[in-house]
XYZ file of C-alpha atoms in Angstrom:
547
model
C 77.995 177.181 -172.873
C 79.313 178.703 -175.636
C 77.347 180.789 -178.390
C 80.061 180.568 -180.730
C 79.869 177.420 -181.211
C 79.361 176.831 -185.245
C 79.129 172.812 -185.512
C 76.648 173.286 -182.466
C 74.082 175.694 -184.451
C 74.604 173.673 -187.677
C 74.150 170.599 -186.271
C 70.956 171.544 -184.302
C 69.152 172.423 -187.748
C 68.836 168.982 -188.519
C 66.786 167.333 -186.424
C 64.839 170.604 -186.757
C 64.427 170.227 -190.204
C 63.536 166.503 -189.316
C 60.528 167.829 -186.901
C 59.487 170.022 -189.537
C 60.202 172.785 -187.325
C 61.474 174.989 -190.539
C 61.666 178.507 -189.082
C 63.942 177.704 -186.036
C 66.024 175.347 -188.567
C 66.698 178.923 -190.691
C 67.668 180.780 -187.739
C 70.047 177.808 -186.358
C 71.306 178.249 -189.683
C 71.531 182.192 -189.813
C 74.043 181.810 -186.519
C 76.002 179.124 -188.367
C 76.421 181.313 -191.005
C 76.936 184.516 -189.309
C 79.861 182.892 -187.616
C 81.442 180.836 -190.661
C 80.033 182.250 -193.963
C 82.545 180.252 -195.827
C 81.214 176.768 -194.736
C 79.161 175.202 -197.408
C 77.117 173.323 -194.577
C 75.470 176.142 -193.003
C 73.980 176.957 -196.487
C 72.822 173.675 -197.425
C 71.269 172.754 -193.990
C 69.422 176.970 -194.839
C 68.455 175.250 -198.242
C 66.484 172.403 -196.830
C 64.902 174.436 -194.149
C 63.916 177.152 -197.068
C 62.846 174.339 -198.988
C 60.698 172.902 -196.555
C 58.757 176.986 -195.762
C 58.263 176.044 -199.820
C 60.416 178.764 -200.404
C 62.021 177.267 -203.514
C 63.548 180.152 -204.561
C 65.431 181.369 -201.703
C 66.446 177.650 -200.925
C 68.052 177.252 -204.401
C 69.900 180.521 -203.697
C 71.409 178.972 -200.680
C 72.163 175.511 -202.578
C 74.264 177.971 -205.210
C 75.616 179.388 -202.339
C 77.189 176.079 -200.527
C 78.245 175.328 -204.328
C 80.261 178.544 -205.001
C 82.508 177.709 -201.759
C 82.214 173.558 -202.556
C 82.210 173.079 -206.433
C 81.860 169.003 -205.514
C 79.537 169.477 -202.604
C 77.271 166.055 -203.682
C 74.364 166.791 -201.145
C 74.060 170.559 -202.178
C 73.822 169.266 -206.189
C 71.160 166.448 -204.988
C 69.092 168.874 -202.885
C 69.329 171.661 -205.189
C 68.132 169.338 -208.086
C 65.087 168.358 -205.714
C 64.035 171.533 -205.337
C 64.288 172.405 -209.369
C 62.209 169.525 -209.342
C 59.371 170.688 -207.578
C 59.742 173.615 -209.818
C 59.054 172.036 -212.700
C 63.063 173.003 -214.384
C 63.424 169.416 -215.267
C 66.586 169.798 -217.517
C 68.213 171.629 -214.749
C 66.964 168.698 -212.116
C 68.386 166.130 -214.412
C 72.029 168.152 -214.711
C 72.516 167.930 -211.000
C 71.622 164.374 -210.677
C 74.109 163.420 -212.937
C 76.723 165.959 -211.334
C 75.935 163.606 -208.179
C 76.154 160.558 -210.233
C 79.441 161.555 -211.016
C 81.059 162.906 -207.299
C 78.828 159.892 -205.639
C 77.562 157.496 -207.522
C 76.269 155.453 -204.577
C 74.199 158.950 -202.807
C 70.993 157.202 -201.747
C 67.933 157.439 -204.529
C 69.787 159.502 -206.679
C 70.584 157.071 -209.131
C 66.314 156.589 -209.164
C 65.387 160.274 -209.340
C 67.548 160.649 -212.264
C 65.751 157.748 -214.495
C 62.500 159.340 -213.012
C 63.283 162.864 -213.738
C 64.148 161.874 -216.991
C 61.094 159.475 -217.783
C 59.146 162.862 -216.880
C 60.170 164.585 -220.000
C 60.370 161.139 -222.039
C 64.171 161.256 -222.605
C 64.594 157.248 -222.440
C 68.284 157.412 -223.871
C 69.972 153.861 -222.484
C 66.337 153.011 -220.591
C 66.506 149.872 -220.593
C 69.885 149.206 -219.214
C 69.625 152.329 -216.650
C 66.336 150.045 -215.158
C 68.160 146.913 -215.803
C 70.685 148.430 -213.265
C 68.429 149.548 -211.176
C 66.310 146.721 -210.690
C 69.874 144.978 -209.735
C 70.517 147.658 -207.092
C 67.125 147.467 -205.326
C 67.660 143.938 -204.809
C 71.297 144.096 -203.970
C 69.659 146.257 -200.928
C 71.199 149.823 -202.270
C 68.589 152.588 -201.700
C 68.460 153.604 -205.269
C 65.209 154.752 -205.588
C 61.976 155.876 -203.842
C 59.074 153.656 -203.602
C 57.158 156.162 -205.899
C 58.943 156.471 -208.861
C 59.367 152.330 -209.052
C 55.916 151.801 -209.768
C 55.968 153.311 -212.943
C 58.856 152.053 -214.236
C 58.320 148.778 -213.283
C 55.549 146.236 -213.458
C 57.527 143.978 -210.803
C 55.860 143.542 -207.312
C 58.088 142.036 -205.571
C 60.618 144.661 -206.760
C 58.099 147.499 -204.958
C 58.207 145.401 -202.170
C 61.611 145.573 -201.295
C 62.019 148.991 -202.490
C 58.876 150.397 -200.205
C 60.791 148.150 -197.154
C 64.036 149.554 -197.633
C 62.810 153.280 -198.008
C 60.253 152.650 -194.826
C 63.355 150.998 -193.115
C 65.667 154.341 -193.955
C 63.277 157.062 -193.272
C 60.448 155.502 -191.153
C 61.298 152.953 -188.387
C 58.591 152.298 -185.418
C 59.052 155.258 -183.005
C 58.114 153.978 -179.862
C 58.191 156.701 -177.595
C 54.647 156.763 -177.359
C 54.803 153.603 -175.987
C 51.608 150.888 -176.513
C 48.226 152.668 -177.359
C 45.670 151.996 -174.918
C 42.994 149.645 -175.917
C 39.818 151.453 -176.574
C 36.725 151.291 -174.914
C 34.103 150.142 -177.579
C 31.749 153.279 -178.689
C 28.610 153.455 -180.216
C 30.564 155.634 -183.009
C 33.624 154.495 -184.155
C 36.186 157.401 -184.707
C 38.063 157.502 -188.143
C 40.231 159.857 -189.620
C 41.513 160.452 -192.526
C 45.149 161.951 -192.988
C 46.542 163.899 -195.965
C 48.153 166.789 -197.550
C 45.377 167.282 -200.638
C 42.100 168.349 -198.970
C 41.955 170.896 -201.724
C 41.524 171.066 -205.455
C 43.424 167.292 -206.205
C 42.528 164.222 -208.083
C 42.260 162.674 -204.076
C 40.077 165.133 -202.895
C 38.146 164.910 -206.120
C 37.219 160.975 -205.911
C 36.386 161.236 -202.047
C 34.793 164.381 -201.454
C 30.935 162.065 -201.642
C 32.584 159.665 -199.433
C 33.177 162.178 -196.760
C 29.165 163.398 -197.626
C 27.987 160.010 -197.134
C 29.825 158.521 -194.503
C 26.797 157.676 -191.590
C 27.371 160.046 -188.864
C 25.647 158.109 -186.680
C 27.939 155.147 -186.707
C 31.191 157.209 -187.214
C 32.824 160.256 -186.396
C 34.533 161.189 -189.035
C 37.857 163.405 -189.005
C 39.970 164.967 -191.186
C 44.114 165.412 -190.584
C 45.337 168.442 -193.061
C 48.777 168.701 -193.812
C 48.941 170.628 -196.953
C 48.547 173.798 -198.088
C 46.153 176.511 -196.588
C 43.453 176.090 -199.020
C 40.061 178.509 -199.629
C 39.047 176.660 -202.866
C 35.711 174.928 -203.230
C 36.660 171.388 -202.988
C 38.332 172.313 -199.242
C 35.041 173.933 -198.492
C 32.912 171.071 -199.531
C 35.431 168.973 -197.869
C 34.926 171.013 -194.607
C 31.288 170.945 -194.953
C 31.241 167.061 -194.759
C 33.764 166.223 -191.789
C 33.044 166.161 -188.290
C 36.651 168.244 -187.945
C 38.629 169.086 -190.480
C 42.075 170.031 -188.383
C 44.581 171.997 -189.888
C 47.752 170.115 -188.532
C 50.754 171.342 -191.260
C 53.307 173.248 -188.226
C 52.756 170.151 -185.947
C 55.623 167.790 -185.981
C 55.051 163.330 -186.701
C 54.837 163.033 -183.009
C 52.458 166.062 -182.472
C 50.051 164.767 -184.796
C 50.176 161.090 -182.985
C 49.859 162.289 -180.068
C 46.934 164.664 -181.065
C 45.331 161.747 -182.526
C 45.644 159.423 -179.529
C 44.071 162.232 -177.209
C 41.364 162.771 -179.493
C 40.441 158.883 -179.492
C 40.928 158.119 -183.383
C 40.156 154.555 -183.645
C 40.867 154.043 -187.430
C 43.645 156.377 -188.899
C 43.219 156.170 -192.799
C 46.621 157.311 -194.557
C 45.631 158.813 -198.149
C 49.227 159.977 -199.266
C 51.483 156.563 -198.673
C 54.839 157.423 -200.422
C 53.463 159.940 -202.811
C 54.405 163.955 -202.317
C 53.803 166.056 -199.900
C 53.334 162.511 -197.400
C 53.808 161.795 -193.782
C 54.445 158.632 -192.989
C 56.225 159.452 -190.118
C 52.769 160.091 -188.040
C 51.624 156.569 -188.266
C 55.167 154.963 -187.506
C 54.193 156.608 -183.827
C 50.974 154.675 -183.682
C 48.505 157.560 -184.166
C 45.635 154.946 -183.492
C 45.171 151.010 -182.787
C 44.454 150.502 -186.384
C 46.256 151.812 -189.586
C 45.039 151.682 -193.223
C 46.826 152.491 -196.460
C 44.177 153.470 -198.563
C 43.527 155.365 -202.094
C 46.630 157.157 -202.776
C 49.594 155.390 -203.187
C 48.939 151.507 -205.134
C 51.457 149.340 -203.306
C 52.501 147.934 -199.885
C 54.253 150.725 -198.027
C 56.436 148.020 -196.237
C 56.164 148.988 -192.860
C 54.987 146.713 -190.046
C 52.572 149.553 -188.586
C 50.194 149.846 -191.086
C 47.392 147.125 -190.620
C 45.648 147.291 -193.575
C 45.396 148.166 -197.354
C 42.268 148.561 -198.994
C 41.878 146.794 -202.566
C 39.599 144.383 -204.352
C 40.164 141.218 -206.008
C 41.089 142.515 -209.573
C 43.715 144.793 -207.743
C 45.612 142.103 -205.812
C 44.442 138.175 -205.949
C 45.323 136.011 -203.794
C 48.491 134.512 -205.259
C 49.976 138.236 -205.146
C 49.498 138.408 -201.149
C 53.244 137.866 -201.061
C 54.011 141.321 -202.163
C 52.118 143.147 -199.443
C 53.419 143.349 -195.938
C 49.411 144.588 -195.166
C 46.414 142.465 -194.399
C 44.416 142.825 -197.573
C 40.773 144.170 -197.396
C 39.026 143.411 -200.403
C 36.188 145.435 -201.341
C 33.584 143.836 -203.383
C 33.549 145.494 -206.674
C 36.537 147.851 -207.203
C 38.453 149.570 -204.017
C 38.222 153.411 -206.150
C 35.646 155.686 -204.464
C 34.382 157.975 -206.990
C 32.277 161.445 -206.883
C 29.153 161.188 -209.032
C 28.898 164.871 -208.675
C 31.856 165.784 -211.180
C 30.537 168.577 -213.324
C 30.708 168.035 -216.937
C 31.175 171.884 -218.867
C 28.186 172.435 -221.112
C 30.417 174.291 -223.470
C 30.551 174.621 -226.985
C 34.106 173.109 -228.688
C 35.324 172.138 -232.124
C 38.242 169.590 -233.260
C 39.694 172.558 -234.441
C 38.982 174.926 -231.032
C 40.875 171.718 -229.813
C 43.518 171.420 -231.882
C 42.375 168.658 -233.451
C 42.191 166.964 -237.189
C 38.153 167.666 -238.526
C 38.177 163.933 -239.532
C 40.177 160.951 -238.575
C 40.165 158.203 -235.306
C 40.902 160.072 -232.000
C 43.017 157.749 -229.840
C 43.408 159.595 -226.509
C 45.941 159.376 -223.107
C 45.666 162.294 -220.468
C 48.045 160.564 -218.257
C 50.616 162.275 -216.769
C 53.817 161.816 -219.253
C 55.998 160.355 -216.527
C 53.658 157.227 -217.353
C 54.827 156.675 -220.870
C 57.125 154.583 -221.091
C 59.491 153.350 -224.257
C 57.698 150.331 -224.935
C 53.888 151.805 -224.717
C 54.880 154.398 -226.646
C 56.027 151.563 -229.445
C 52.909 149.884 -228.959
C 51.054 153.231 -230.106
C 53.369 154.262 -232.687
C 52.694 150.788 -234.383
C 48.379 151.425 -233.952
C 48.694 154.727 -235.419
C 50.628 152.983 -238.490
C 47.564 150.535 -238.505
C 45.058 152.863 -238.440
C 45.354 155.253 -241.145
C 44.245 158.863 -240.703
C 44.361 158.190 -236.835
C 45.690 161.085 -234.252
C 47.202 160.292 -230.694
C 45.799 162.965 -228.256
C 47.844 163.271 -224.797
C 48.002 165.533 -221.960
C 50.824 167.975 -221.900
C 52.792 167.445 -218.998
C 55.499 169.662 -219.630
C 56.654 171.422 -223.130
C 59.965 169.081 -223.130
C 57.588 166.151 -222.995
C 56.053 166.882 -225.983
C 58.929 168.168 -227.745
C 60.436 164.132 -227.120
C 57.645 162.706 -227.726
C 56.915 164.307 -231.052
C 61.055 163.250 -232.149
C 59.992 160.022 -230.807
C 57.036 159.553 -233.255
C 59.235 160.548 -236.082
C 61.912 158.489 -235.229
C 59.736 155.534 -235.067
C 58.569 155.994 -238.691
C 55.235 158.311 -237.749
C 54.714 161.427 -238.814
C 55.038 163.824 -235.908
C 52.108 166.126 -236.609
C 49.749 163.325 -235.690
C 50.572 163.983 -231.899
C 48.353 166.232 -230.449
C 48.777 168.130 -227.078
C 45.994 169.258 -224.368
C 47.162 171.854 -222.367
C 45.610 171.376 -218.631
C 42.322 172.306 -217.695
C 39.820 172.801 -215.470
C 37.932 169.502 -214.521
C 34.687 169.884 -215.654
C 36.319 171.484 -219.328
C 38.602 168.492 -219.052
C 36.008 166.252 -218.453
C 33.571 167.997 -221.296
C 36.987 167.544 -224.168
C 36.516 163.796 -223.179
C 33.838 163.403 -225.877
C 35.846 164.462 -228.762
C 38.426 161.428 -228.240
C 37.258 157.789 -229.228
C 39.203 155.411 -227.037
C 41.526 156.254 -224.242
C 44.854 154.049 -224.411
C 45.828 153.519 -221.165
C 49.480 153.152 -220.227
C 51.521 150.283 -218.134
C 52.580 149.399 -215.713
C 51.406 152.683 -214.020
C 48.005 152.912 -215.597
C 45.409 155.424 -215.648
C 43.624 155.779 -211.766
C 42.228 158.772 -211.355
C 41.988 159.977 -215.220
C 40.425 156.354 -216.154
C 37.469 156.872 -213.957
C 37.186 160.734 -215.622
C 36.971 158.885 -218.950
C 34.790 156.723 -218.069
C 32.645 158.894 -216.412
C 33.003 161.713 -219.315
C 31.140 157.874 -221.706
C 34.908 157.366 -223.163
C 35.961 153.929 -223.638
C 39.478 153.090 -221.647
C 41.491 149.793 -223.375
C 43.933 148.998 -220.815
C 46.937 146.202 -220.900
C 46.547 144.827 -217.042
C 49.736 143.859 -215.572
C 51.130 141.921 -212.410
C 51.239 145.059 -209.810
C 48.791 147.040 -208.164
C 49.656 150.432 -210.071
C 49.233 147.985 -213.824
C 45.680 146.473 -212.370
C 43.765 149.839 -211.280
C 42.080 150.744 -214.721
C 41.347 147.112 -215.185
C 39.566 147.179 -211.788
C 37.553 150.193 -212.797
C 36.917 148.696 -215.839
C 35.316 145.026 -214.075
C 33.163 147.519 -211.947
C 31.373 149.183 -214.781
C 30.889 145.892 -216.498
C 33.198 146.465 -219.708
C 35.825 142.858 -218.982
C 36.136 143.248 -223.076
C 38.060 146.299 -222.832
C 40.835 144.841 -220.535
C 43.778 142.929 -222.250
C 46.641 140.659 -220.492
C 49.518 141.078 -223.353
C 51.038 143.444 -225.045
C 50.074 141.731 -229.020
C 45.969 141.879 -227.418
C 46.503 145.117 -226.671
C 47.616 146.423 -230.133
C 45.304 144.272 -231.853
C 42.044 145.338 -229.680
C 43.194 148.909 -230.248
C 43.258 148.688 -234.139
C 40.027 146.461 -234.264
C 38.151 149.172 -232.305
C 39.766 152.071 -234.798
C 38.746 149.845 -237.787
C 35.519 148.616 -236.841
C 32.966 151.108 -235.741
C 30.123 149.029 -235.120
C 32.117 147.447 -232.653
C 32.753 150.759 -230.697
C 29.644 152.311 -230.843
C 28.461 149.004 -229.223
C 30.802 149.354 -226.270
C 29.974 153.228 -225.735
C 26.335 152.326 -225.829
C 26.991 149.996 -222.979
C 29.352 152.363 -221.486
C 26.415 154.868 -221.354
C 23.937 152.103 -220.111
C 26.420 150.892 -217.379
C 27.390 154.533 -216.351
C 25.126 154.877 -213.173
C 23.674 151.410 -213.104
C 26.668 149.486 -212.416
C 28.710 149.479 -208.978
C 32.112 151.935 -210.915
C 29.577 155.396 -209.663
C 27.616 153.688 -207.306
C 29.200 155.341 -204.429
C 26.190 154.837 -201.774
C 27.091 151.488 -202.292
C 30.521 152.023 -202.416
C 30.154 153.814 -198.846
C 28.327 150.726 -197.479
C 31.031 148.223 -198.065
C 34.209 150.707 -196.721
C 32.222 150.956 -193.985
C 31.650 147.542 -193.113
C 35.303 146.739 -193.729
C 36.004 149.641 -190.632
C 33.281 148.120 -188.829
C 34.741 144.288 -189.321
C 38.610 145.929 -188.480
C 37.128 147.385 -184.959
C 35.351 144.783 -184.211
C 38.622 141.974 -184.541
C 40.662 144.755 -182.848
């Protein structure tokens, strides 16, 4: 009715934007702007359309542009700190947050991704009050925060809870349009699939690719839902190689995937991502099949009433902590982590000093992502390494600011800075093969090692880990109970320090546990993942046959 109509073309970009429909979003946006190139809307709606064609770039050009005409513009400073997040600018990210802290201080999960953003490059300045307030927020009902980013600051599972609820609530209500999925006829095969953005090198792909190898055809078809990245790499060929279907689904919208799903007959849709990046939760809020699991990549209750089921064991979540799940609870027998037993290990040659580290002296070791550190682990180390003369702490290098903190961290804390070492990243089987110059992994809480504790313990390096309350704070002790090593899992923070600095002092005592370690490698149920395939596949076989 009328072409020129600006609100109309700016407008319609959102809910393309919300079907993922990026392109058309950018050209709604072009007209908006053609017609009013001083309205700081039509850039920032071009921003998030830009952003989601991952063109961070040209999306942060657009932010700057809605910024020049709006200097206070709060969603243009929020969005264009998301997207220097994803590029890894992390000072930058954390300047716009607190520009939006300041113009809106009650913006939805901005007050969260600051904290986070911050924890990333271990600036904890006023930490404990910032998750003091928080904590209050979440509870007061104010989305401060996505689920994510909570579990790693927190070790409180009903706090997850009503953050995971909230955000679900906000950004994934049931969509009903589908209307009620028709009851299956029961097959000889039962049809799973398995949904995610990381069939591709990534620590998911990584633990599951012998899973997918294993799985027995000739009791299920197994599928595979892609919504990352176009991928040629060798885990997405392996990955192909071992599905029934592996179906590239990344320009279909939530609803197109459902419905995709329901017309293919998917009895058991399996949701790898949860809250984590790169996610869709919106597919299963449609009812893409009669039963939904939560499963392997994000350690908490998503919150939602549509999916079923979450896979864990009874390490991860007893039966006291039911309350903090709104999912039935499958429990797996030994520990709910798949792992790959075919993880190459480099046969190459390396020195301390090739590595950057000390000729003598105790290697303690932590290749968890930095985000994971938190002030009060990082105490508990500082005050081993004063225990354990001649000792080095050897972590992964997240980011250079990271280390930079962490090293004024050490010094502040009375240790001498130079006894922080940094690995740069790596491929996995070098990664895996620098695993044998360390002599006990520290784990961190209350997000602990998941992924990288099973690649220690795989690589024959001890992992002491402080087991907390939440899912996230449980995993390594989990892994740890699978592979038969209980004595390496503590339950306070004084047990901790003092099992780390009996292990550093007494070397009989180690070499006893990596002896075991070695024994209990691919006799015990941690690698056993024939075994491990048996019992997921009984608990899809026991969820058909109750549905």
């Amino acid at each position: 009715l009328d072409p020129q109509y600006f609100e109309a073309w700016v407008n319609r970009s959102v809910p393309l934007n919300a079907l993922k429909r990026y392109q058309e979003a950018c050209t709604s946006c072009e007209k908006a702007i053609a017609l009013r190139p001083n309205d700081a809307q039509g850039w920032l709606n071009r921003g998030i359309a830009l952003n989601g064609l991952q063109l961070h770039q040209k999306a942060l050009h657009a932010y700057d542009q809605a910024l020049t005409l709006r200097k206070d513009y709060a969603e243009a400073h929020a969005n264009k700190g998301a997207t220097l997040q994803e590029l890894e600018r992390l000072e930058e990210a954390i300047t716009q947050y607190q520009t939006v802290r300041t113009l809106n201080p009650e913006m939805r999960w901005v007050y969260g991704s600051l904290l986070y953003t911050q924890s990333k490059i271990c600036s904890w300045d006023h930490f404990d009050v910032e998750l003091q307030n928080l904590s209050s927020m979440i509870m007061e009902g104010y989305q401060a925060i996505q689920p994510f980013p909570i579990l790693a600051l927190t070790d409180d599972p009903a706090l997850h809870k009503v953050c995971a609820q909230s955000y679900g609530d906000a950004n994934y209500p049931i969509q009903p349009s589908l209307g009620a999925i028709d009851r299956h006829v029961s097959n000889p095969r039962v049809t799973i699939a398995y949904f995610s953005a990381d069939f591709h090198h990534h620590a998911t792909s990584h633990l599951i690719a012998e899973l997918f190898e294993l799985h027995d055809k000739s009791q299920f078809r197994v599928i595979g839902f892609s919504f990352g990245p176009e991928s040629k790499d060798a885990v997405r060929e392996r990955l192909g190689n071992s599905l029934d279907e592996l179906i590239d689904v990344r320009s279909k919208s939530d609803l197109e995937i459902a419905q995709l799903a329901r017309q293919m007959g998917i009895d058991i849709a399996i949701d790898l991502k949860g809250y984590t990046q790169d996610s869709r939760p919106g597919i299963f809020a449609y009812r893409a099949a009669p039963i939904q699991v939560s499963y392997l990549g994000y350690p908490g209750t998503l919150g939602v009433p549509y999916i079923d089921y979450l896979i864990a064991d009874a390490t991860i979540i007893p039966k006291e902590a039911e309350s903090y799940y709104c999912e039935q609870i499958v429990r797996l027998p030994h520990t709910y982590q798949v792992n790959d037993r075919q993880r190459e290990i480099a046969s190459v040659t390396m020195s301390r000093s090739s590595l950057g580290l000390p000729e003598t002296g105790f290697v303690f070791a932590c290749f968890n992502n930095n985000y994971k550190i938190l002030p009060a682990t990082f105490d508990r180390w500082m005050r081993i390494l004063k225990a354990t003369p001649g000792s080095i702490l050897w972590l992964f290098e997240d980011n250079p600011l990271a280390a930079k903190n962490l090293k004024i961290a050490a010094e502040q804390r009375g240790v001498q800075s130079s006894r922080l070492i940094f690995a740069k990243r790596e491929s996995l089987p070098v990664h895996l093969a620098r695993h044998a110059y360390a002599d006990l992994f520290l784990d961190t809480t209350p997000y602990n090692a998941h992924t990288t504790a099973s690649d220690a313990l795989w690589a024959g390096l001890p992992v002491l880990t402080l087991m907390g309350q939440s899912f996230a704070s449980r995993v390594a002790a989990s892994l740890l109970n699978a592979i038969g090593l209980p004595e390496l899992i503590t339950t306070t923070p004084e047990q901790y320090e003092a099992r780390a600095i009996e292990l550093a002092l007494q070397p009989e005592t180690l070499i006893a546990i990596k002896a075991k370690l070695a024994a209990n490698r691919l006799s015990t149920p941690l690698f056993d993942t024939p075994l491990f395939t048996k019992h997921l596949e009984s608990a899809y076989q026991q969820m058909y046959e109750r549905y």
